[in-house]
Amino acid sequence: MNSEALGWLALNLLTLIIMSFFSMIEMACVSFNRVRLQYYVSKGHRRAIWLNWLMQKPSRLFGTTLIGVNVTMMIGSECSRQFYESLGFLPEIAPLTQVLIVIVVGELAPMFAARRHPEHVTMLGMPLLYASAKLLGPVLAAIELITHGLNRLFGGGDSLEHDIFITRDDLQKIIEEQDDSTAPITGTEDFNTIVAHIFTLRDKQADQIMEPIRPLHMLPSNATIAHMRHIMLNSNLPYLTLFHQRPNNVVGIVFPRDLIRAGDTDLVRHHARPPWFITKNSRIIEVLGQFRRNKQSLAVVLDTQGRAVGTLSLDAVLQEIFGRVERQSNDPLTPDCPLMQRVVERTVSGDMLVSEFATEFEIDLEGGHETMSQLLTKVLGHTPDPGEFIVLSPLKLLVKETTLTGAKTISVTSHR
C-alpha cells in the first residue's frame, strides 16, 4: 500500500470519527432526561446551559448535527473513491464498502451507545457541539429563516420558540428512576406506586371502580329499622342504599350512625340521606374534586338511561391511589384490621436481568442470566410489539416501547 493510499484511508477514517460523533451526540441530546437537564441548569452547570440553549431552537441542534453528518459523509465518500483508485481498483465499487461502514460505524453503533448512556455522552461532547453551533451560526440562521418561510407558506405556525415540556409517561419514569448516588429513601417503592396510581387515575371512569348494585345490600323504601339491623348484622356493611319499587331507582343512602336514636318500628326512609348522583362516564379525578367540594363520601352511579348501576365511595377512590384494603379474616382477635395489599405499577427496562426482576418483585423466575426482553421474546415466540403482554402471576408485563432487537420498556402491574 503506497503513501497516497494510506493518506486517503486516514482521511476517510477521520471523517467516520467525526460523523459518528455528530450522530452520537444528536441521539444523546434528544435522549437526555429533561427534568434533570432543568435541574442542572438551575444549578448553573455550564454544559447543561449550553445544551438548554441548543434545545430552545431545534434548528441549532439538528442543523449542526445534520450539517456535520452530511458534510463528513460526502467527504468520506470521495476519500473512499480516491483510496480505491490509488490501489488500482475501480472507484465505482467504493460505495459497496463505504455504505456498510457508514451505517454500522457512523450511525448505528454510536446511536446505540448514546441511547444507553445519554447523560455521559452529552456532557463529554457538549463543548465541541456548542462550538460547532456557534461557528455555523450564520448558516443555521439562514436555514432557520428558509424553513420558517416554507412553514408559513404551507400554513404552519409562526412560533419561533419551542418550550421544553414533558409527558406524563416521562415524568412517571423520572420519578421511578433510582440514582445510585442517592441514599436510599424509606418507602420509595410505595411512593412510586402512589405516583403511578395518581397518573392513571385521570384515565379512569366511575364505572371502572364502582361497587355494582346488589339487591341483597339494598332496602325497600318501606323497610323498618329492625329490618335494616338484621341485614347489617349479617353483612357488616358500612351503608345501605334505599330504593323505591325497583332496585335501580335509588332514593336514599342509610348509614348506621344515623339510626342510633331510632326505634325498631321507625321507617328507614325517615332517616336516610338524599343520594348524590354521578354518571358512569364521570372521570374519577373530577369526582374526587366533587367529593371535596360537596363534602360527600358516597355517590350513586347512573347509566345513560338514568338508572342506578352502582355506588362509588370516597374510600374506593382513595384505595385506587394508596392500594386496595382487605380484611384480615384469619386473625380472630383483629377481624376488622385493614391490611394494605401490595399493588404494583412500575416501568422497568428491557435490559433488566430476570434475576434482578425476580428479586425486586419477589417472584420465582427461571433464566436468571437472561434479560426481561429475552424472556418476553421466548414466551411470546417472536420479537414483542408495543401493547403485547404476558402474565407472570401475580404480575402482568406489558410491552410499552420496543427496539429492533426486543422490548425497550416494560410496564409491570398487578394482575387483578
Short mmCIF file of C-alpha atoms in Angstrom, two decimals:
data_model
loop_
_atom_site.label_atom_id
_atom_site.label_comp_id
_atom_site.label_asym_id
_atom_site.label_seq_id
_atom_site.Cartn_x
_atom_site.Cartn_y
_atom_site.Cartn_z
CA MET A 1 0.00 0.00 0.00
CA ASN A 2 1.55 3.30 -1.11
CA SER A 3 1.65 6.52 0.90
CA GLU A 4 -1.12 8.10 -1.17
CA ALA A 5 -3.49 5.25 -0.36
CA LEU A 6 -2.61 5.50 3.34
CA GLY A 7 -3.37 9.21 3.28
CA TRP A 8 -6.82 8.71 1.74
CA LEU A 9 -7.54 5.87 4.18
CA ALA A 10 -6.56 8.02 7.18
CA LEU A 11 -8.70 10.88 5.92
CA ASN A 12 -11.64 8.51 5.44
CA LEU A 13 -11.26 7.19 8.98
CA LEU A 14 -11.19 10.76 10.28
CA THR A 15 -14.47 11.57 8.52
CA LEU A 16 -16.01 8.42 10.02
CA ILE A 17 -14.95 9.50 13.51
CA ILE A 18 -16.43 12.98 13.03
CA MET A 19 -19.62 11.54 11.54
CA SER A 20 -20.04 9.08 14.42
CA PHE A 21 -19.53 11.93 16.90
CA PHE A 22 -22.34 14.03 15.43
CA SER A 23 -24.67 11.02 15.16
CA MET A 24 -23.94 10.03 18.74
CA ILE A 25 -24.25 13.50 20.25
CA GLU A 26 -27.58 14.09 18.46
CA MET A 27 -29.11 10.91 19.88
CA ALA A 28 -27.68 11.66 23.33
CA CYS A 29 -29.15 15.17 23.39
CA VAL A 30 -32.67 14.11 22.44
CA SER A 31 -32.49 11.23 24.97
CA PHE A 32 -31.29 13.44 27.83
CA ASN A 33 -33.56 13.46 30.89
CA ARG A 34 -35.36 16.79 30.50
CA VAL A 35 -36.17 17.28 34.17
CA ARG A 36 -32.57 16.51 35.11
CA LEU A 37 -31.44 18.98 32.46
CA GLN A 38 -33.51 21.78 34.03
CA TYR A 39 -32.11 20.84 37.43
CA TYR A 40 -28.54 21.18 36.13
CA VAL A 41 -29.43 24.50 34.51
CA SER A 42 -30.83 25.80 37.80
CA LYS A 43 -27.54 24.84 39.46
CA GLY A 44 -25.56 26.80 36.88
CA HIS A 45 -23.96 23.78 35.19
CA ARG A 46 -22.23 25.26 32.14
CA ARG A 47 -22.62 22.30 29.79
CA ALA A 48 -26.27 21.91 30.75
CA ILE A 49 -26.81 25.60 29.95
CA TRP A 50 -25.22 25.05 26.53
CA LEU A 51 -27.49 22.06 25.87
CA ASN A 52 -30.54 24.04 27.01
CA TRP A 53 -29.58 26.81 24.58
CA LEU A 54 -29.40 24.29 21.74
CA MET A 55 -32.72 22.69 22.70
CA GLN A 56 -34.55 26.02 22.81
CA LYS A 57 -34.40 26.09 19.00
CA PRO A 58 -34.25 22.68 17.33
CA SER A 59 -32.60 24.24 14.28
CA ARG A 60 -29.49 24.85 16.36
CA LEU A 61 -29.13 21.25 17.49
CA PHE A 62 -30.36 19.36 14.45
CA GLY A 63 -28.94 21.85 11.98
CA THR A 64 -25.46 21.49 13.45
CA THR A 65 -25.55 17.70 13.64
CA LEU A 66 -27.08 17.25 10.17
CA ILE A 67 -24.50 19.55 8.60
CA GLY A 68 -21.72 17.68 10.39
CA VAL A 69 -23.01 14.26 9.36
CA ASN A 70 -23.74 15.12 5.72
CA VAL A 71 -20.55 17.07 5.06
CA THR A 72 -18.34 14.35 6.51
CA MET A 73 -20.34 11.71 4.64
CA MET A 74 -19.70 13.42 1.30
CA ILE A 75 -16.03 13.95 2.05
CA GLY A 76 -15.68 10.36 3.24
CA SER A 77 -17.30 9.04 0.06
CA GLU A 78 -14.81 10.91 -2.09
CA CYS A 79 -11.93 9.74 0.10
CA SER A 80 -13.11 6.17 -0.36
CA ARG A 81 -13.17 6.59 -4.15
CA GLN A 82 -9.66 8.05 -4.16
CA PHE A 83 -8.44 5.23 -1.90
CA TYR A 84 -9.71 2.56 -4.29
CA GLU A 85 -8.28 4.41 -7.28
CA SER A 86 -4.85 4.74 -5.64
CA LEU A 87 -4.82 0.96 -5.16
CA GLY A 88 -5.64 0.37 -8.80
CA PHE A 89 -9.27 -0.67 -8.29
CA LEU A 90 -12.32 0.80 -9.95
CA PRO A 91 -13.55 3.78 -7.85
CA GLU A 92 -17.15 2.85 -8.73
CA ILE A 93 -17.04 -0.10 -6.30
CA ALA A 94 -16.18 2.14 -3.33
CA PRO A 95 -19.85 2.57 -2.25
CA LEU A 96 -20.13 -1.19 -1.70
CA THR A 97 -17.92 -0.98 1.38
CA GLN A 98 -18.41 2.68 2.27
CA VAL A 99 -22.18 2.40 2.74
CA LEU A 100 -21.83 -0.59 5.06
CA ILE A 101 -19.10 1.09 7.12
CA VAL A 102 -21.08 4.33 7.39
CA ILE A 103 -24.25 2.55 8.54
CA VAL A 104 -22.51 0.44 11.19
CA VAL A 105 -19.64 2.65 12.37
CA GLY A 106 -21.02 6.10 11.61
CA GLU A 107 -24.68 5.63 12.54
CA LEU A 108 -25.94 2.52 14.38
CA ALA A 109 -23.07 1.85 16.80
CA PRO A 110 -22.73 5.43 18.11
CA MET A 111 -26.51 5.89 18.30
CA PHE A 112 -26.96 2.71 20.37
CA ALA A 113 -24.16 3.83 22.70
CA ALA A 114 -25.68 7.30 23.07
CA ARG A 115 -29.14 5.88 23.74
CA ARG A 116 -27.75 3.76 26.55
CA HIS A 117 -25.62 6.49 28.18
CA PRO A 118 -27.17 9.82 27.09
CA GLU A 119 -26.02 11.95 30.01
CA HIS A 120 -22.36 10.92 29.89
CA VAL A 121 -22.14 11.28 26.12
CA THR A 122 -23.85 14.67 26.15
CA MET A 123 -21.66 16.13 28.86
CA LEU A 124 -18.46 14.88 27.21
CA GLY A 125 -19.28 16.08 23.71
CA MET A 126 -21.17 19.28 24.51
CA PRO A 127 -18.19 21.70 24.25
CA LEU A 128 -17.41 20.58 20.69
CA LEU A 129 -21.08 20.59 19.65
CA TYR A 130 -21.63 24.03 21.19
CA ALA A 131 -18.55 25.43 19.45
CA SER A 132 -19.70 23.93 16.14
CA ALA A 133 -23.14 25.52 16.55
CA LYS A 134 -21.55 28.91 17.22
CA LEU A 135 -19.28 28.62 14.16
CA LEU A 136 -22.22 27.63 11.99
CA GLY A 137 -24.39 30.41 13.42
CA PRO A 138 -24.89 32.36 10.16
CA VAL A 139 -25.59 29.18 8.21
CA LEU A 140 -28.08 27.97 10.83
CA ALA A 141 -29.80 31.36 10.86
CA ALA A 142 -30.23 31.21 7.09
CA ILE A 143 -31.57 27.65 7.27
CA GLU A 144 -33.98 28.65 10.04
CA LEU A 145 -35.22 31.60 8.01
CA ILE A 146 -35.86 29.37 5.00
CA THR A 147 -37.62 26.65 7.00
CA HIS A 148 -39.88 29.14 8.77
CA GLY A 149 -40.71 30.75 5.45
CA LEU A 150 -41.67 27.38 3.98
CA ASN A 151 -43.60 26.57 7.13
CA ARG A 152 -45.68 29.73 6.83
CA LEU A 153 -46.11 29.17 3.10
CA PHE A 154 -47.72 25.79 3.71
CA GLY A 155 -49.96 27.03 6.52
CA GLY A 156 -47.85 26.13 9.54
CA GLY A 157 -47.48 28.11 12.74
CA ASP A 158 -45.29 31.15 13.17
CA SER A 159 -43.80 30.35 16.56
CA LEU A 160 -40.03 30.58 16.72
CA GLU A 161 -39.69 29.40 20.29
CA HIS A 162 -40.23 25.86 21.47
CA ASP A 163 -40.89 25.26 25.11
CA ILE A 164 -39.40 22.23 26.75
CA PHE A 165 -42.17 20.03 28.10
CA ILE A 166 -42.50 16.52 29.40
CA THR A 167 -45.26 13.98 29.05
CA ARG A 168 -46.97 12.10 31.84
CA ASP A 169 -45.01 8.93 30.98
CA ASP A 170 -41.74 10.86 31.02
CA LEU A 171 -42.44 12.23 34.48
CA GLN A 172 -43.52 8.83 35.78
CA LYS A 173 -40.30 7.23 34.51
CA ILE A 174 -38.24 10.03 36.07
CA ILE A 175 -39.87 9.52 39.46
CA GLU A 176 -39.32 5.77 39.25
CA GLU A 177 -35.62 6.12 38.44
CA GLN A 178 -33.25 5.29 41.26
CA ASP A 179 -30.00 7.22 41.22
CA ASP A 180 -27.12 5.11 42.51
CA SER A 181 -25.51 8.20 44.02
CA THR A 182 -28.58 8.96 46.13
CA ALA A 183 -29.06 7.47 49.57
CA PRO A 184 -31.98 5.05 49.82
CA ILE A 185 -35.25 6.58 50.97
CA THR A 186 -37.67 4.66 53.16
CA GLY A 187 -40.88 3.78 51.36
CA THR A 188 -39.60 4.76 47.91
CA GLU A 189 -41.36 1.84 46.26
CA ASP A 190 -44.66 2.76 47.91
CA PHE A 191 -44.19 6.37 46.83
CA ASN A 192 -43.55 5.31 43.22
CA THR A 193 -46.68 3.16 43.28
CA ILE A 194 -48.81 6.02 44.59
CA VAL A 195 -47.47 8.38 41.94
CA ALA A 196 -48.21 5.82 39.23
CA HIS A 197 -51.77 5.46 40.52
CA ILE A 198 -52.29 9.22 40.52
CA PHE A 199 -51.20 9.42 36.89
CA THR A 200 -53.55 6.61 35.83
CA LEU A 201 -56.46 7.99 37.87
CA ARG A 202 -57.32 10.67 35.32
CA ASP A 203 -57.96 8.00 32.68
CA LYS A 204 -60.39 6.00 34.83
CA GLN A 205 -64.15 6.44 34.92
CA ALA A 206 -66.68 5.88 37.68
CA ASP A 207 -67.97 2.59 36.28
CA GLN A 208 -64.47 1.10 36.44
CA ILE A 209 -64.13 1.22 40.23
CA MET A 210 -67.73 1.50 41.44
CA GLU A 211 -69.46 -1.14 43.57
CA PRO A 212 -72.27 -2.64 41.44
CA ILE A 213 -75.83 -2.52 42.76
CA ARG A 214 -76.69 -5.70 44.67
CA PRO A 215 -80.30 -6.27 45.79
CA LEU A 216 -79.08 -8.08 48.92
CA HIS A 217 -77.38 -4.86 50.03
CA MET A 218 -80.45 -2.69 49.47
CA LEU A 219 -83.64 -1.87 51.34
CA PRO A 220 -87.11 -1.01 50.03
CA SER A 221 -88.41 2.42 50.91
CA ASN A 222 -90.97 0.93 53.35
CA ALA A 223 -88.37 -1.02 55.36
CA THR A 224 -88.12 -0.59 59.13
CA ILE A 225 -85.11 -0.10 61.37
CA ALA A 226 -85.44 -3.70 62.60
CA HIS A 227 -85.19 -4.96 59.03
CA MET A 228 -82.09 -2.90 58.42
CA ARG A 229 -80.48 -4.04 61.67
CA HIS A 230 -80.93 -7.67 60.61
CA ILE A 231 -79.21 -7.04 57.27
CA MET A 232 -76.38 -5.04 58.82
CA LEU A 233 -75.63 -7.73 61.40
CA ASN A 234 -75.36 -10.40 58.71
CA SER A 235 -73.33 -8.39 56.21
CA ASN A 236 -71.31 -5.86 58.24
CA LEU A 237 -71.80 -3.23 55.52
CA PRO A 238 -70.85 0.44 56.11
CA TYR A 239 -74.06 1.67 54.45
CA LEU A 240 -77.20 0.52 52.62
CA THR A 241 -78.98 2.01 49.63
CA LEU A 242 -82.71 2.64 49.74
CA PHE A 243 -84.81 2.01 46.61
CA HIS A 244 -88.42 2.63 45.63
CA GLN A 245 -90.32 -0.07 43.72
CA ARG A 246 -87.26 -1.28 41.75
CA PRO A 247 -83.55 -1.62 42.70
CA ASN A 248 -82.30 0.76 40.01
CA ASN A 249 -84.42 3.59 41.45
CA VAL A 250 -82.31 4.67 44.42
CA VAL A 251 -83.97 7.26 46.65
CA GLY A 252 -81.65 7.40 49.66
CA ILE A 253 -78.49 6.30 51.44
CA VAL A 254 -78.63 4.98 55.01
CA PHE A 255 -75.67 4.96 57.41
CA PRO A 256 -75.84 3.05 60.71
CA ARG A 257 -74.64 6.06 62.71
CA ASP A 258 -77.74 8.00 61.63
CA LEU A 259 -80.01 5.40 63.27
CA ILE A 260 -78.59 5.31 66.78
CA ARG A 261 -81.62 7.05 68.33
CA ALA A 262 -84.23 5.48 66.02
CA GLY A 263 -86.74 2.88 67.20
CA ASP A 264 -87.21 -0.56 65.65
CA THR A 265 -90.59 0.34 64.16
CA ASP A 266 -89.43 3.58 62.55
CA LEU A 267 -89.22 3.67 58.76
CA VAL A 268 -85.70 3.79 57.38
CA ARG A 269 -86.56 6.42 54.77
CA HIS A 270 -87.20 8.99 57.52
CA HIS A 271 -83.52 8.79 58.47
CA ALA A 272 -81.99 8.34 55.00
CA ARG A 273 -79.76 10.89 53.36
CA PRO A 274 -80.57 12.17 49.87
CA PRO A 275 -78.36 10.49 47.27
CA TRP A 276 -75.77 12.34 45.23
CA PHE A 277 -75.81 11.16 41.63
CA ILE A 278 -72.99 10.99 39.09
CA THR A 279 -72.87 9.43 35.63
CA LYS A 280 -70.91 6.27 34.94
CA ASN A 281 -68.73 8.18 32.45
CA SER A 282 -67.58 10.71 35.06
CA ARG A 283 -63.81 10.81 35.37
CA ILE A 284 -62.51 9.78 38.76
CA ILE A 285 -60.19 12.78 39.06
CA GLU A 286 -63.23 15.08 38.65
CA VAL A 287 -65.33 13.04 41.07
CA LEU A 288 -62.56 13.31 43.65
CA GLY A 289 -62.76 17.10 43.44
CA GLN A 290 -66.55 16.95 43.75
CA PHE A 291 -66.24 14.81 46.88
CA ARG A 292 -64.20 17.60 48.43
CA ARG A 293 -66.43 20.47 47.29
CA ASN A 294 -69.74 18.75 48.12
CA LYS A 295 -68.45 17.28 51.38
CA GLN A 296 -69.84 13.90 50.36
CA SER A 297 -68.43 10.43 50.94
CA LEU A 298 -70.68 8.38 48.66
CA ALA A 299 -72.16 8.79 45.18
CA VAL A 300 -74.76 6.79 43.27
CA VAL A 301 -73.64 5.98 39.72
CA LEU A 302 -76.23 6.26 36.93
CA ASP A 303 -76.14 4.80 33.44
CA THR A 304 -77.13 6.64 30.26
CA GLN A 305 -80.81 5.83 30.95
CA GLY A 306 -80.72 7.39 34.41
CA ARG A 307 -80.85 4.04 36.22
CA ALA A 308 -78.69 3.35 39.25
CA VAL A 309 -75.99 0.80 38.42
CA GLY A 310 -73.63 1.15 41.37
CA THR A 311 -72.19 3.22 44.19
CA LEU A 312 -68.83 4.94 44.43
CA SER A 313 -67.37 5.82 47.80
CA LEU A 314 -64.55 8.17 48.66
CA ASP A 315 -62.75 5.22 50.27
CA ALA A 316 -62.82 3.36 46.94
CA VAL A 317 -61.17 6.30 45.19
CA LEU A 318 -58.51 6.59 47.89
CA GLN A 319 -57.83 2.87 47.65
CA GLU A 320 -57.16 3.32 43.93
CA ILE A 321 -54.38 5.71 44.92
CA PHE A 322 -52.90 4.12 48.04
CA GLY A 323 -53.74 0.47 47.40
CA ARG A 324 -56.63 -1.87 47.95
CA VAL A 325 -57.70 -2.61 51.53
CA GLU A 326 -58.62 -6.12 52.54
CA ARG A 327 -59.78 -7.56 55.83
CA GLN A 328 -57.58 -9.94 57.76
CA SER A 329 -60.06 -12.77 58.24
CA ASN A 330 -57.61 -15.31 59.66
CA ASP A 331 -56.97 -13.38 62.85
CA PRO A 332 -59.91 -13.70 65.28
CA LEU A 333 -58.52 -11.05 67.59
CA THR A 334 -58.46 -8.32 64.96
CA PRO A 335 -61.19 -9.15 62.45
CA ASP A 336 -61.58 -5.57 61.30
CA CYS A 337 -57.89 -4.74 60.98
CA PRO A 338 -57.26 -3.49 57.42
CA LEU A 339 -54.24 -4.72 55.54
CA MET A 340 -52.76 -2.90 52.55
CA GLN A 341 -52.40 -5.31 49.67
CA ARG A 342 -49.30 -4.73 47.61
CA VAL A 343 -50.31 -3.12 44.32
CA VAL A 344 -47.52 -2.94 41.76
CA GLU A 345 -47.36 -0.40 38.95
CA ARG A 346 -43.84 0.18 37.67
CA THR A 347 -41.93 0.68 34.45
CA VAL A 348 -38.72 -1.33 34.02
CA SER A 349 -36.08 -1.57 31.33
CA GLY A 350 -36.00 -4.49 28.94
CA ASP A 351 -32.29 -4.85 29.76
CA MET A 352 -33.05 -5.73 33.39
CA LEU A 353 -31.87 -9.24 34.27
CA VAL A 354 -34.53 -11.79 35.12
CA SER A 355 -32.76 -12.50 38.41
CA GLU A 356 -32.91 -8.80 39.37
CA PHE A 357 -36.58 -8.65 38.39
CA ALA A 358 -37.41 -11.74 40.46
CA THR A 359 -35.61 -10.29 43.49
CA GLU A 360 -37.23 -6.87 43.23
CA PHE A 361 -40.78 -8.14 42.75
CA GLU A 362 -40.41 -11.21 44.98
CA ILE A 363 -41.46 -13.86 42.46
CA ASP A 364 -39.85 -17.10 41.26
CA LEU A 365 -38.49 -16.98 37.70
CA GLU A 366 -36.07 -19.19 35.81
CA GLY A 367 -33.34 -17.95 33.49
CA GLY A 368 -31.56 -15.57 35.83
CA HIS A 369 -28.91 -14.59 33.26
CA GLU A 370 -31.47 -13.59 30.64
CA THR A 371 -32.88 -10.10 30.27
CA MET A 372 -36.57 -9.34 30.56
CA SER A 373 -36.62 -8.55 26.84
CA GLN A 374 -35.27 -12.02 26.06
CA LEU A 375 -37.82 -13.58 28.42
CA LEU A 376 -40.71 -11.82 26.67
CA THR A 377 -39.39 -12.89 23.27
CA LYS A 378 -39.13 -16.51 24.45
CA VAL A 379 -42.62 -16.60 25.96
CA LEU A 380 -44.32 -14.84 23.03
CA GLY A 381 -42.37 -16.77 20.41
CA HIS A 382 -41.43 -13.62 18.48
CA THR A 383 -39.99 -10.16 18.97
CA PRO A 384 -42.63 -8.34 21.03
CA ASP A 385 -44.63 -5.41 19.69
CA PRO A 386 -45.96 -2.49 21.77
CA GLY A 387 -49.17 -3.48 23.54
CA GLU A 388 -48.40 -7.21 23.82
CA PHE A 389 -48.27 -8.67 27.31
CA ILE A 390 -47.70 -11.81 29.31
CA VAL A 391 -48.89 -12.76 32.79
CA LEU A 392 -46.41 -13.97 35.39
CA SER A 393 -48.74 -14.41 38.33
CA PRO A 394 -49.34 -12.16 40.19
CA LEU A 395 -47.86 -9.67 37.70
CA LYS A 396 -48.81 -8.52 34.21
CA LEU A 397 -45.95 -7.46 31.92
CA LEU A 398 -47.00 -5.08 29.13
CA VAL A 399 -44.57 -4.02 26.39
CA LYS A 400 -44.58 -0.21 26.13
CA GLU A 401 -41.64 0.55 23.83
CA THR A 402 -39.59 -1.68 21.54
CA THR A 403 -36.37 -1.63 19.53
CA LEU A 404 -35.24 -3.75 16.61
CA THR A 405 -33.96 -6.41 18.99
CA GLY A 406 -36.73 -6.58 21.61
CA ALA A 407 -38.62 -4.79 24.35
CA LYS A 408 -37.15 -1.48 25.49
CA THR A 409 -39.50 -0.59 28.36
CA ILE A 410 -41.97 -2.86 30.14
CA SER A 411 -44.93 -1.84 32.29
CA VAL A 412 -45.32 -4.10 35.34
CA THR A 413 -48.70 -4.08 37.06
CA SER A 414 -50.61 -6.30 39.46
CA HIS A 415 -52.74 -8.85 37.63
CA ARG A 416 -56.12 -8.37 39.27
#
